[in-house]
GROMACS .gro file of C-alpha atoms in nm:
model
  245
    1MET     CA    1   9.675   7.239   4.139
    2SER     CA    2   9.987   7.339   3.949
    3GLY     CA    3  10.272   7.569   4.030
    4GLY     CA    4  10.310   7.909   3.868
    5ALA     CA    5  10.394   8.167   4.139
    6ALA     CA    6  10.160   8.467   4.094
    7ARG     CA    7   9.977   8.282   3.816
    8GLY     CA    8   9.878   8.027   4.081
    9LEU     CA    9   9.642   8.280   4.235
   10ALA     CA   10   9.402   8.166   3.961
   11HIS     CA   11   9.347   7.853   4.172
   12ILE     CA   12   9.151   8.071   4.414
   13GLY     CA   13   8.896   8.138   4.141
   14VAL     CA   14   8.880   7.768   4.060
   15LEU     CA   15   8.810   7.686   4.424
   16LYS     CA   16   8.538   7.950   4.434
   17VAL     CA   17   8.359   7.768   4.154
   18VAL     CA   18   8.411   7.431   4.325
   19GLU     CA   19   8.244   7.572   4.636
   20GLU     CA   20   7.959   7.736   4.446
   21THR     CA   21   7.879   7.430   4.235
   22GLY     CA   22   7.909   7.184   4.524
   23VAL     CA   23   8.166   6.958   4.361
   24PRO     CA   24   8.269   6.707   4.632
   25VAL     CA   25   8.643   6.705   4.703
   26GLY     CA   26   8.790   6.404   4.880
   27ALA     CA   27   9.157   6.495   4.846
   28LEU     CA   28   9.378   6.768   4.710
   29ALA     CA   29   9.728   6.776   4.559
   30GLY     CA   30   9.936   7.085   4.490
   31THR     CA   31  10.274   7.189   4.358
   32SER     CA   32  10.446   7.515   4.455
   33MET     CA   33  10.184   7.794   4.459
   34GLY     CA   34   9.926   7.521   4.407
   35ALA     CA   35  10.051   7.368   4.733
   36ILE     CA   36  10.020   7.702   4.913
   37ILE     CA   37   9.663   7.763   4.796
   38GLY     CA   38   9.572   7.397   4.834
   39GLY     CA   39   9.712   7.370   5.184
   40LEU     CA   40   9.512   7.671   5.298
   41TRP     CA   41   9.193   7.529   5.148
   42ALA     CA   42   9.256   7.182   5.294
   43ALA     CA   43   9.295   7.354   5.633
   44GLY     CA   44   8.940   7.482   5.611
   45HIS     CA   45   8.984   7.833   5.474
   46SER     CA   46   8.724   7.925   5.213
   47ALA     CA   47   8.829   8.052   4.871
   48GLN     CA   48   8.718   8.401   4.975
   49GLU     CA   49   8.930   8.383   5.290
   50ILE     CA   50   9.230   8.270   5.087
   51LEU     CA   51   9.172   8.559   4.847
   52GLU     CA   52   9.180   8.804   5.139
   53ILE     CA   53   9.499   8.643   5.270
   54ALA     CA   54   9.658   8.675   4.926
   55ARG     CA   55   9.546   9.037   4.893
   56GLU     CA   56   9.704   9.129   5.225
   57ALA     CA   57  10.028   8.933   5.181
   58SER     CA   58  10.342   9.137   5.120
   59TRP     CA   59  10.606   8.955   4.921
   60LEU     CA   60  10.852   9.237   4.989
   61LYS     CA   61  10.855   9.135   5.354
   62MET     CA   62  10.997   8.799   5.248
   63ILE     CA   63  11.308   8.951   5.089
   64ASN     CA   64  11.625   8.797   5.227
   65PHE     CA   65  11.947   8.991   5.181
   66SER     CA   66  12.173   8.716   5.315
   67PRO     CA   67  12.413   8.590   5.042
   68LYS     CA   68  12.398   8.242   5.197
   69GLY     CA   69  12.030   8.194   5.123
   70GLY     CA   70  11.797   8.260   4.834
   71ILE     CA   71  11.655   8.593   4.720
   72LEU     CA   72  11.339   8.513   4.915
   73SER     CA   73  11.340   8.396   5.276
   74GLU     CA   74  11.200   8.049   5.336
   75LYS     CA   75  11.187   8.124   5.711
   76LYS     CA   76  10.964   8.428   5.658
   77LEU     CA   77  10.737   8.234   5.420
   78MET     CA   78  10.715   7.949   5.672
   79LYS     CA   79  10.624   8.191   5.951
   80PHE     CA   80  10.361   8.352   5.729
   81LEU     CA   81  10.201   8.019   5.639
   82SER     CA   82  10.219   7.888   5.995
   83SER     CA   83   9.987   8.165   6.109
   84TYR     CA   84   9.710   8.022   5.889
   85LEU     CA   85   9.781   7.648   5.900
   86PRO     CA   86   9.777   7.367   6.156
   87SER     CA   87  10.122   7.251   6.257
   88ASP     CA   88  10.079   6.903   6.111
   89PHE     CA   89   9.907   6.734   5.815
   90SER     CA   90   9.688   6.550   6.067
   91GLY     CA   91   9.516   6.881   6.148
   92LEU     CA   92   9.381   6.928   5.795
   93GLU     CA   93   9.013   6.886   5.712
   94ILE     CA   94   9.075   6.689   5.391
   95PRO     CA   95   9.372   6.475   5.278
   96PHE     CA   96   9.639   6.683   5.106
   97VAL     CA   97   9.976   6.619   4.943
   98ALA     CA   98  10.242   6.875   4.852
   99VAL     CA   99  10.481   6.775   4.574
  100ALA     CA  100  10.850   6.864   4.605
  101THR     CA  101  11.168   6.757   4.425
  102ASP     CA  102  11.456   6.567   4.584
  103VAL     CA  103  11.747   6.764   4.439
  104VAL     CA  104  12.007   6.504   4.539
  105ASN     CA  105  11.843   6.188   4.404
  106GLY     CA  106  11.645   6.353   4.123
  107ARG     CA  107  11.290   6.241   4.197
  108SER     CA  108  10.952   6.375   4.298
  109VAL     CA  109  10.858   6.348   4.665
  110TYR     CA  110  10.502   6.337   4.796
  111LEU     CA  111  10.477   6.513   5.132
  112HIS     CA  112  10.156   6.412   5.310
  113GLN     CA  113  10.239   6.369   5.676
  114GLY     CA  114  10.439   6.542   5.948
  115PRO     CA  115  10.502   6.918   5.977
  116LEU     CA  116  10.282   7.104   5.728
  117ALA     CA  117  10.429   7.452   5.669
  118SER     CA  118  10.778   7.322   5.593
  119ALA     CA  119  10.632   7.074   5.342
  120ILE     CA  120  10.453   7.352   5.155
  121VAL     CA  121  10.760   7.575   5.160
  122ALA     CA  122  10.967   7.288   5.021
  123SER     CA  123  10.714   7.242   4.740
  124ALA     CA  124  10.743   7.614   4.658
  125ALA     CA  125  11.122   7.650   4.690
  126TYR     CA  126  11.186   7.778   4.336
  127PRO     CA  127  11.557   7.732   4.254
  128GLY     CA  128  11.745   8.060   4.270
  129LEU     CA  129  11.473   8.235   4.469
  130PHE     CA  130  11.470   8.008   4.773
  131ALA     CA  131  11.739   7.793   4.925
  132ALA     CA  132  11.683   7.416   4.921
  133ILE     CA  133  11.479   7.293   5.220
  134PRO     CA  134  11.615   7.007   5.436
  135ARG     CA  135  11.345   6.764   5.550
  136ASP     CA  136  11.359   6.399   5.660
  137ASP     CA  137  11.721   6.359   5.545
  138LEU     CA  138  11.627   6.498   5.204
  139LEU     CA  139  11.718   6.825   5.034
  140LEU     CA  140  11.406   6.956   4.862
  141ILE     CA  141  11.326   7.220   4.600
  142ASP     CA  142  11.020   7.325   4.399
  143GLY     CA  143  10.802   7.031   4.295
  144GLY     CA  144  10.750   7.188   3.954
  145VAL     CA  145  11.096   7.077   3.843
  146PHE     CA  146  10.954   6.731   3.771
  147ASP     CA  147  10.579   6.749   3.834
  148ASN     CA  148  10.418   7.090   3.797
  149LEU     CA  149  10.064   6.952   3.761
  150PRO     CA  150  10.037   6.672   4.020
  151VAL     CA  151   9.768   6.446   3.877
  152ASP     CA  152   9.974   6.143   3.984
  153ALA     CA  153   9.987   6.275   4.341
  154ALA     CA  154   9.608   6.307   4.350
  155ARG     CA  155   9.580   5.943   4.239
  156PHE     CA  156   9.830   5.857   4.514
  157LEU     CA  157   9.577   5.985   4.767
  158GLY     CA  158   9.313   5.757   4.619
  159SER     CA  159   9.133   5.998   4.387
  160GLU     CA  160   8.942   5.815   4.114
  161LYS     CA  161   8.830   6.134   3.938
  162VAL     CA  162   9.074   6.422   3.913
  163ILE     CA  163   9.007   6.786   3.828
  164ALA     CA  164   9.335   6.950   3.726
  165SER     CA  165   9.390   7.326   3.742
  166ASP     CA  166   9.691   7.417   3.527
  167VAL     CA  167   9.834   7.771   3.541
  168GLY     CA  168  10.163   7.683   3.375
  169TYR     CA  169  10.290   7.868   3.069
  170ASP     CA  170  10.157   7.746   2.734
  171PRO     CA  171  10.329   7.879   2.419
  172GLU     CA  172  10.019   7.803   2.211
  173LEU     CA  173   9.799   8.023   2.430
  174GLU     CA  174  10.056   8.293   2.512
  175PRO     CA  175  10.266   8.362   2.204
  176GLY     CA  176  10.523   8.639   2.202
  177ALA     CA  177  10.900   8.675   2.210
  178PRO     CA  178  11.072   8.714   2.549
  179LYS     CA  179  11.223   9.054   2.625
  180GLY     CA  180  11.574   9.056   2.763
  181VAL     CA  181  11.816   8.790   2.882
  182ILE     CA  182  11.643   8.723   3.215
  183GLU     CA  183  11.305   8.667   3.052
  184LEU     CA  184  11.473   8.447   2.790
  185GLY     CA  185  11.615   8.222   3.060
  186ARG     CA  186  11.281   8.203   3.237
  187ARG     CA  187  11.102   8.124   2.910
  188ALA     CA  188  11.339   7.834   2.851
  189ILE     CA  189  11.243   7.687   3.189
  190ASP     CA  190  10.874   7.748   3.117
  191LEU     CA  191  10.898   7.565   2.785
  192MET     CA  192  11.072   7.264   2.937
  193GLN     CA  193  10.816   7.251   3.215
  194ALA     CA  194  10.526   7.282   2.969
  195GLN     CA  195  10.660   6.994   2.759
  196LEU     CA  196  10.706   6.773   3.065
  197THR     CA  197  10.350   6.851   3.175
  198ARG     CA  198  10.217   6.752   2.831
  199VAL     CA  199  10.395   6.418   2.855
  200ARG     CA  200  10.260   6.353   3.203
  201LEU     CA  201   9.906   6.445   3.098
  202ALA     CA  202   9.925   6.209   2.801
  203MET     CA  203  10.029   5.925   3.032
  204ASN     CA  204   9.781   6.001   3.310
  205PRO     CA  205   9.510   6.245   3.198
  206PRO     CA  206   9.271   6.398   3.453
  207GLU     CA  207   8.896   6.356   3.416
  208LEU     CA  208   8.860   6.735   3.386
  209TYR     CA  209   9.127   6.984   3.278
  210ILE     CA  210   9.102   7.355   3.362
  211LYS     CA  211   9.337   7.601   3.192
  212PRO     CA  212   9.293   7.966   3.295
  213LEU     CA  213   9.395   8.216   3.026
  214LEU     CA  214   9.678   8.430   3.167
  215PRO     CA  215   9.841   8.613   2.874
  216GLY     CA  216  10.106   8.862   2.977
  217ILE     CA  217  10.098   8.753   3.341
  218GLY     CA  218  10.437   8.652   3.474
  219LEU     CA  219  10.551   8.463   3.781
  220GLU     CA  220  10.602   8.792   3.965
  221SER     CA  221  10.270   8.960   3.875
  222PHE     CA  222  10.120   8.955   4.225
  223GLY     CA  223   9.987   9.306   4.174
  224MET     CA  224   9.744   9.165   3.916
  225ILE     CA  225   9.568   8.941   4.168
  226GLU     CA  226   9.218   9.059   4.074
  227THR     CA  227   9.270   8.976   3.707
  228ILE     CA  228   9.436   8.644   3.790
  229TRP     CA  229   9.179   8.496   4.027
  230ARG     CA  230   8.893   8.603   3.801
  231SER     CA  231   9.060   8.423   3.511
  232GLY     CA  232   9.062   8.106   3.719
  233TYR     CA  233   8.698   8.157   3.809
  234GLU     CA  234   8.591   8.203   3.448
  235ALA     CA  235   8.788   7.902   3.325
  236ALA     CA  236   8.653   7.677   3.600
  237MET     CA  237   8.294   7.791   3.551
  238LYS     CA  238   8.319   7.708   3.182
  239ALA     CA  239   8.483   7.370   3.244
  240LEU     CA  240   8.260   7.263   3.532
  241LYS     CA  241   7.932   7.359   3.362
  242GLY     CA  242   7.728   7.046   3.331
  243LEU     CA  243   7.980   6.828   3.513
  244GLU     CA  244   7.822   6.521   3.676
  245VAL     CA  245   7.942   6.502   4.037
   0.00000   0.00000   0.00000
């Protein structure tokens, strides 16, 4: 499950369809928001329970006004996640890997053992919003820098058939000029990330690719949760129809 901040709430709809259709899941990989949703699901929370958690979450409570950190507080996010997750990967119901980026050595890192909440926060530490997360002598930031759709990480866990849920920006599906300098900068990052994802998919395609349609929905659009998760549900239902499991 890919990163995408608020857009990643579409993964909840995808998981609802997975549950309803009985698709067997032996492992799960997530980047950034995909790691947050995936970690909750791997811990045994149903898609409906995750939806309720997301509905009740207040991102404003994670604001950090300290100039030494990021705009958002990694400590508050970690505390929030810890209330719903086991302390360690060993407490999960299914194997799970969170993808982060080693900002010093410039490589993707697969976090699949040890403390769980800090691994997920590291995977979601979007540069400029969160400070880098120290872990195991590494300095980690958002996994989407190198691997926003972690098909390779799912294979790493032994998955022979991969269903990929991609909520990343796609200029072909969401045309339109950015408005303002801030949106221009963010669009540049989105385009680079989209191109890198295309290259990765060409090299290691999943067996099934799900792409929710999210036009006009930005990284910060948490108030549109009902529209977002339903988009994921509709895309997954269409993609999974007739799938042999």
